[in-house]
Amino acid sequence: MSDLVTLAEIEDAAGRLAGITVRTPLVPFPQPPDSPSLLVKPESLQPVGAFKLRGAYATISSLPEDERGRGVVTHSSGNHARAVAYTARAFGVRAVLVMPHTTPGVKVEACRALGAEVVYVEPTAEARAETAGRLAAAHGFTMIPPYDDPRVIAGQGTVGLEIVQDLPDVAVVLVPISGGGLISGVAAAVKALRPGARVIGVEPEFAADARDSLRQGRLVSWAAEETGRTIADALRVQRVGDLPFEHLRAHVDAIVTVTEEEIRATMRRLARETRLIAEPAGAVATAAYLHHRDELPEGDSYVAILSGGNVDPVLLQEVLR
C-alpha cells in the first residue's frame, strides 16, 4: 500500500500542469427529469485530444535536465505517444515512439507532425515493451511508460482532483480502463477527497482483462487477437500494469463492460446531444451509464470521463451515419 500514489503527489503534478493542460469542464448530458445527473468530463479538449498529456508532461517535466536532454522513448497505441511527442517538442528534445502497426493513421500522422520518430511493431505488449527498452538501452533515451509509473499515474490523477473540486458531492465516477493509469490516478484522488464516492471502471467486453484481474485477485492477460476485436483501439492493452493493479484493488469499487454497439451508439449520442466528439475508447464510460445503469451504484450525480477524441474521420463518419 505504501507504493500507491498519494494525494500530495497528484497535487504536485497539478502544479506542474498549470498553464499546460486544459482544466476540462463538466458538461451536462441531457437526462429525463427523474434521472440523476450525468456530467461528462471531455478530456478530448486537451491540446493532444486526450487525457494522456497530463501523465506525459508531469513525468517528462520532472526529469533532470541532462536526462531529459538525451531524448525520450515510449510505447503506445496512439494517445500517450502523441502526448510524449507534444511534450518533447515543448522541451526541445528527441522523441521516439514505438507503436503497433494497427494504430489508426490519424494518430500516427499527429505524432509525426510533432516531429517524433515512429517505429512500428506487432500489436502485442511484448513487442512494444521489448522494442522500446532496446531503443532506450542503445541510445540512452529515458523511458516514459504509458501507465505503469507513479509519476504518470499522478499526472492522470489530476482528472480526479478536478472532478471533486468542481463537484464536491459527486457520487459515482466512471472511468475507462486500458493499462490502468487513468483509473489509478482518478481513484486515488477521488477516494482521498471524497471517500464515500464510488469509482467504477469501464472496459469493452472484448477487452475485459481488468475486470477478470479484479475478480480473480491476480493479473489476467488477454491475447492480442482477443483485444484486437474491439473498436476501442486505445483500450486494447492485454493486461493492466503491476502498479495500476494495486490501485485497482485498493480503490476501485467495480468494473463493468460495454458492447461494441453500445460504444457506437454512445459516440453518436455524445456528438448529437452534447456536441462532443469521442473516439471509441472515450465513449465507454458514458456508455456504461446509458446502457448499464442497473449495474452501477445508486447516486444523485455521476461523472463519466470522456478520455479522448482522436477518432479516425472515416470511422466517425460511419458511426454517425
Coordinates of C-alpha atoms in Angstrom, one line a residue:
M1 CA 0.0 0.0 0.0
S2 CA 2.9 2.4 0.6
D3 CA 3.7 2.3 -3.1
L4 CA 0.3 3.8 -4.0
V5 CA 0.2 7.3 -5.4
T6 CA -0.8 9.9 -2.8
L7 CA -2.9 13.0 -3.0
A8 CA 0.2 15.1 -2.3
E9 CA 1.8 13.6 -5.4
I10 CA -1.3 14.3 -7.5
E11 CA -1.4 17.9 -6.2
D12 CA 2.3 18.3 -7.1
A13 CA 1.5 17.1 -10.6
A14 CA -1.3 19.6 -10.8
G15 CA 1.2 22.3 -10.1
R16 CA 3.4 21.1 -13.0
L17 CA 0.5 21.1 -15.3
A18 CA -0.8 24.5 -14.5
G19 CA -1.0 26.5 -17.8
I20 CA -0.1 23.4 -19.8
T21 CA -3.2 21.3 -19.7
V22 CA -6.8 22.4 -20.1
R23 CA -9.0 22.3 -16.9
T24 CA -11.8 20.5 -18.7
P25 CA -15.3 21.3 -17.7
L26 CA -18.1 19.0 -16.6
V27 CA -20.6 19.0 -19.4
P28 CA -24.3 18.0 -18.7
F29 CA -25.6 15.1 -20.7
P30 CA -29.4 15.6 -21.2
Q31 CA -31.4 13.4 -18.9
P32 CA -35.1 12.8 -18.1
P33 CA -36.3 14.9 -15.2
D34 CA -36.5 11.9 -12.8
S35 CA -32.9 10.7 -13.6
P36 CA -29.7 11.5 -11.6
S37 CA -27.4 14.0 -13.3
L38 CA -24.8 12.8 -15.7
L39 CA -21.8 15.1 -16.3
V40 CA -19.2 14.3 -19.0
K41 CA -15.6 15.4 -18.4
P42 CA -14.2 15.8 -22.0
E43 CA -10.5 15.2 -22.0
S44 CA -10.8 15.3 -25.8
L45 CA -10.4 19.1 -25.3
Q46 CA -6.7 18.7 -24.3
P47 CA -4.2 20.0 -26.8
V48 CA -3.4 16.4 -27.9
G49 CA -7.0 15.4 -27.9
A50 CA -6.8 13.1 -24.8
F51 CA -6.0 12.9 -21.1
K52 CA -2.6 11.4 -21.8
L53 CA -0.9 14.8 -21.8
R54 CA -1.4 15.0 -18.1
G55 CA 0.8 12.0 -17.3
A56 CA 3.3 12.5 -20.1
Y57 CA 4.0 16.2 -19.2
A58 CA 4.0 15.6 -15.4
T59 CA 6.7 12.9 -15.9
I60 CA 8.9 14.5 -18.5
S61 CA 8.9 17.9 -16.7
S62 CA 10.1 16.1 -13.6
L63 CA 13.2 14.7 -15.2
P64 CA 16.6 16.2 -14.5
E65 CA 17.6 18.4 -17.5
D66 CA 20.5 16.3 -18.6
E67 CA 18.4 13.1 -18.5
R68 CA 15.6 14.8 -20.5
G69 CA 18.1 16.2 -23.0
R70 CA 19.2 12.7 -24.1
G71 CA 15.7 12.2 -25.5
V72 CA 12.7 10.1 -24.6
V73 CA 11.1 6.9 -25.8
T74 CA 7.8 5.3 -25.2
H75 CA 5.4 2.6 -26.5
S76 CA 1.8 3.4 -27.1
S77 CA -1.2 2.6 -29.2
G78 CA -1.5 6.3 -30.0
N79 CA -2.7 8.9 -27.5
H80 CA 0.2 8.5 -25.0
A81 CA 2.6 8.6 -27.9
R82 CA 1.2 11.9 -29.1
A83 CA 1.3 13.3 -25.6
V84 CA 5.0 12.3 -25.3
A85 CA 5.7 13.9 -28.7
Y86 CA 3.9 17.1 -27.8
T87 CA 5.8 17.4 -24.5
A88 CA 9.2 16.5 -26.1
R89 CA 8.7 19.2 -28.7
A90 CA 7.9 21.7 -25.9
F91 CA 11.2 20.9 -24.2
G92 CA 13.1 20.7 -27.5
V93 CA 14.2 17.0 -27.1
R94 CA 14.1 14.0 -29.3
A95 CA 11.1 11.6 -29.1
V96 CA 11.0 8.0 -30.4
L97 CA 7.6 6.3 -30.4
V98 CA 7.1 2.6 -30.6
M99 CA 3.6 2.0 -32.0
P100 CA 1.6 -1.0 -33.2
H101 CA 1.2 -1.2 -36.9
T102 CA -2.6 -1.3 -36.3
T103 CA -2.6 2.2 -34.8
P104 CA -5.1 4.5 -36.7
G105 CA -3.4 6.7 -39.2
V106 CA -4.8 9.8 -37.7
K107 CA -2.9 9.2 -34.5
V108 CA 0.4 8.3 -36.3
E109 CA 0.2 11.4 -38.5
A110 CA -0.4 13.6 -35.5
C111 CA 2.8 12.2 -33.8
R112 CA 4.9 12.7 -36.9
A113 CA 3.6 16.3 -37.3
L114 CA 5.0 17.0 -33.8
G115 CA 8.5 15.9 -35.0
A116 CA 8.6 12.5 -33.4
E117 CA 10.1 9.4 -34.9
V118 CA 7.8 6.4 -35.2
V119 CA 8.9 2.7 -35.0
Y120 CA 6.2 0.2 -35.9
V121 CA 5.9 -3.2 -34.2
E122 CA 3.4 -6.1 -33.9
P123 CA 0.4 -5.2 -31.8
T124 CA 1.5 -7.2 -28.7
A125 CA 2.5 -5.9 -25.3
E126 CA 5.7 -7.9 -25.5
A127 CA 6.8 -6.4 -28.9
R128 CA 6.0 -2.9 -27.8
A129 CA 7.9 -3.1 -24.5
E130 CA 10.9 -5.0 -25.8
T131 CA 11.5 -2.6 -28.7
A132 CA 11.2 0.5 -26.6
G133 CA 13.5 -1.0 -24.0
R134 CA 16.1 -1.9 -26.6
L135 CA 16.0 1.6 -28.0
A136 CA 16.4 3.2 -24.6
A137 CA 19.4 1.0 -23.8
A138 CA 21.0 1.6 -27.2
H139 CA 20.6 5.3 -27.4
G140 CA 20.4 6.5 -23.8
F141 CA 16.8 7.6 -24.1
T142 CA 14.6 7.9 -21.0
M143 CA 11.6 5.6 -21.0
I144 CA 8.3 7.3 -20.4
P145 CA 5.9 4.4 -19.5
P146 CA 2.3 4.7 -20.8
Y147 CA 0.7 3.7 -17.4
D148 CA 2.9 1.6 -15.1
D149 CA 4.7 4.5 -13.4
P150 CA 3.8 6.6 -10.3
R151 CA 4.6 9.9 -12.0
V152 CA 2.3 9.1 -14.9
I153 CA -0.4 7.9 -12.5
A154 CA -0.1 11.2 -10.5
G155 CA -0.5 13.2 -13.7
Q156 CA -3.6 11.3 -14.7
G157 CA -4.9 11.7 -11.2
T158 CA -5.4 15.4 -11.8
V159 CA -8.5 14.5 -13.7
G160 CA -10.0 13.1 -10.4
L161 CA -8.7 16.1 -8.5
E162 CA -10.6 18.5 -10.8
I163 CA -13.8 16.4 -10.7
V164 CA -14.1 16.6 -6.9
Q165 CA -13.0 20.2 -6.8
D166 CA -15.8 21.1 -9.3
L167 CA -18.4 18.7 -8.0
P168 CA -17.7 18.1 -4.3
D169 CA -20.7 15.8 -3.8
V170 CA -20.0 13.5 -6.8
A171 CA -21.5 10.1 -6.1
V172 CA -20.1 7.9 -8.9
V173 CA -17.1 8.4 -11.2
L174 CA -17.0 6.3 -14.4
V175 CA -13.5 5.7 -15.9
P176 CA -12.2 3.9 -19.0
I177 CA -9.6 1.2 -18.3
S178 CA -6.7 0.4 -20.6
G179 CA -3.4 -0.1 -18.9
G180 CA -4.9 1.4 -15.8
G181 CA -3.0 4.6 -15.3
L182 CA -6.1 6.9 -15.6
I183 CA -8.3 5.0 -13.3
S184 CA -5.5 4.5 -10.8
G185 CA -4.8 8.3 -10.5
V186 CA -8.5 9.2 -10.6
A187 CA -9.5 6.7 -7.9
A188 CA -6.6 7.8 -5.7
A189 CA -7.7 11.4 -5.9
V190 CA -11.4 10.8 -5.6
K191 CA -11.1 8.4 -2.6
A192 CA -8.7 10.8 -0.8
L193 CA -11.0 13.7 -1.2
R194 CA -14.4 12.0 -1.1
P195 CA -14.1 8.6 0.5
G196 CA -17.9 7.8 0.0
A197 CA -17.8 8.2 -3.7
R198 CA -17.7 5.1 -5.9
V199 CA -15.2 4.7 -8.7
I200 CA -16.3 2.3 -11.4
G201 CA -14.0 1.1 -14.3
V202 CA -15.4 0.5 -17.7
E203 CA -14.0 -1.8 -20.5
P204 CA -15.2 -3.2 -23.8
E205 CA -16.5 -6.7 -23.4
F206 CA -13.9 -7.7 -26.0
A207 CA -11.0 -6.4 -23.8
A208 CA -12.1 -7.1 -20.2
D209 CA -8.7 -8.1 -18.7
A210 CA -9.0 -5.6 -15.8
R211 CA -12.4 -7.0 -14.9
D212 CA -11.1 -10.5 -14.9
S213 CA -8.0 -9.4 -12.9
L214 CA -10.0 -7.7 -10.2
R215 CA -12.4 -10.7 -9.9
Q216 CA -9.7 -13.3 -9.6
G217 CA -7.3 -11.2 -7.4
R218 CA -4.4 -11.6 -9.8
L219 CA -3.3 -10.2 -13.1
V220 CA -5.0 -11.8 -16.0
S221 CA -3.8 -11.3 -19.6
W222 CA -5.9 -11.4 -22.8
A223 CA -4.3 -12.3 -26.1
A224 CA -3.7 -9.6 -28.6
E225 CA -6.1 -11.4 -31.0
E226 CA -8.9 -11.1 -28.5
T227 CA -8.4 -7.4 -27.5
G228 CA -7.9 -6.6 -31.2
R229 CA -11.6 -7.3 -31.8
T230 CA -12.8 -4.1 -30.1
I231 CA -13.4 -0.9 -32.0
A232 CA -11.8 0.9 -29.0
D233 CA -8.2 0.8 -30.2
A234 CA -6.9 2.8 -27.2
L235 CA -8.3 0.0 -24.8
R236 CA -6.6 -3.0 -26.5
V237 CA -3.8 -3.3 -23.9
Q238 CA -3.6 -7.0 -23.0
R239 CA -3.4 -6.5 -19.2
V240 CA -3.2 -3.7 -16.7
G241 CA 0.1 -2.7 -15.3
D242 CA 1.5 -4.0 -12.0
L243 CA 1.2 -0.7 -10.1
P244 CA -2.2 0.1 -11.6
F245 CA -3.5 -3.3 -10.4
E246 CA -2.5 -2.4 -6.9
H247 CA -4.6 0.8 -7.2
L248 CA -7.5 -1.1 -8.7
R249 CA -7.5 -3.5 -5.7
A250 CA -7.2 -0.6 -3.2
H251 CA -9.5 2.0 -4.6
V252 CA -11.8 0.7 -7.4
D253 CA -15.3 -0.5 -6.5
A254 CA -16.3 -2.4 -9.6
I255 CA -15.7 -2.8 -13.3
V256 CA -18.5 -3.1 -15.9
T257 CA -18.2 -3.9 -19.6
V258 CA -19.9 -2.5 -22.7
T259 CA -20.6 -3.9 -26.1
E260 CA -19.4 -2.7 -29.4
E261 CA -22.8 -1.5 -30.5
E262 CA -23.2 0.4 -27.2
I263 CA -19.9 2.1 -27.8
R264 CA -21.0 3.2 -31.3
A265 CA -24.4 4.3 -30.1
T266 CA -22.8 6.4 -27.4
M267 CA -20.4 8.0 -29.8
R268 CA -23.5 9.1 -31.8
R269 CA -25.3 10.4 -28.7
L270 CA -22.3 12.3 -27.4
A271 CA -21.9 14.1 -30.8
R272 CA -25.6 14.9 -31.2
E273 CA -26.6 15.7 -27.6
T274 CA -23.5 17.3 -26.1
R275 CA -21.6 18.3 -29.3
L276 CA -18.6 16.3 -28.1
I277 CA -16.6 14.1 -30.4
A278 CA -15.4 10.9 -28.7
E279 CA -13.1 8.2 -30.0
P280 CA -14.5 4.7 -29.2
A281 CA -12.4 4.4 -26.0
G282 CA -13.6 7.9 -25.0
A283 CA -17.2 6.8 -25.2
V284 CA -17.1 3.7 -22.9
A285 CA -17.7 5.4 -19.6
T286 CA -20.8 7.3 -20.8
A287 CA -21.9 4.0 -22.4
A288 CA -21.9 2.3 -19.0
Y289 CA -24.3 4.9 -17.7
L290 CA -26.6 4.9 -20.7
H291 CA -26.8 1.1 -21.1
H292 CA -25.8 -0.4 -17.8
R293 CA -27.4 1.8 -15.1
D294 CA -28.7 -1.3 -13.3
E295 CA -25.1 -2.5 -12.7
L296 CA -24.0 0.9 -11.2
P297 CA -24.2 2.1 -7.7
E298 CA -27.1 4.4 -6.9
G299 CA -26.3 8.1 -6.6
D300 CA -27.6 11.6 -7.3
S301 CA -24.6 12.6 -9.5
Y302 CA -22.5 10.7 -12.0
V303 CA -19.4 11.8 -13.9
A304 CA -18.2 9.9 -17.0
I305 CA -14.7 10.7 -18.2
L306 CA -14.5 11.1 -22.0
S307 CA -10.9 10.1 -22.2
G308 CA -10.1 11.1 -25.8
G309 CA -11.5 12.3 -29.2
N310 CA -8.8 11.2 -31.6
V311 CA -11.1 9.2 -33.9
D312 CA -10.4 8.3 -37.5
P313 CA -12.6 10.6 -39.7
V314 CA -13.7 7.6 -41.8
L315 CA -14.8 5.7 -38.7
L316 CA -16.5 8.7 -37.2
Q317 CA -18.5 9.3 -40.5
E318 CA -19.5 5.6 -40.5
V319 CA -20.6 5.7 -36.8
L320 CA -22.6 9.0 -37.1
R321 CA -24.4 7.6 -40.2

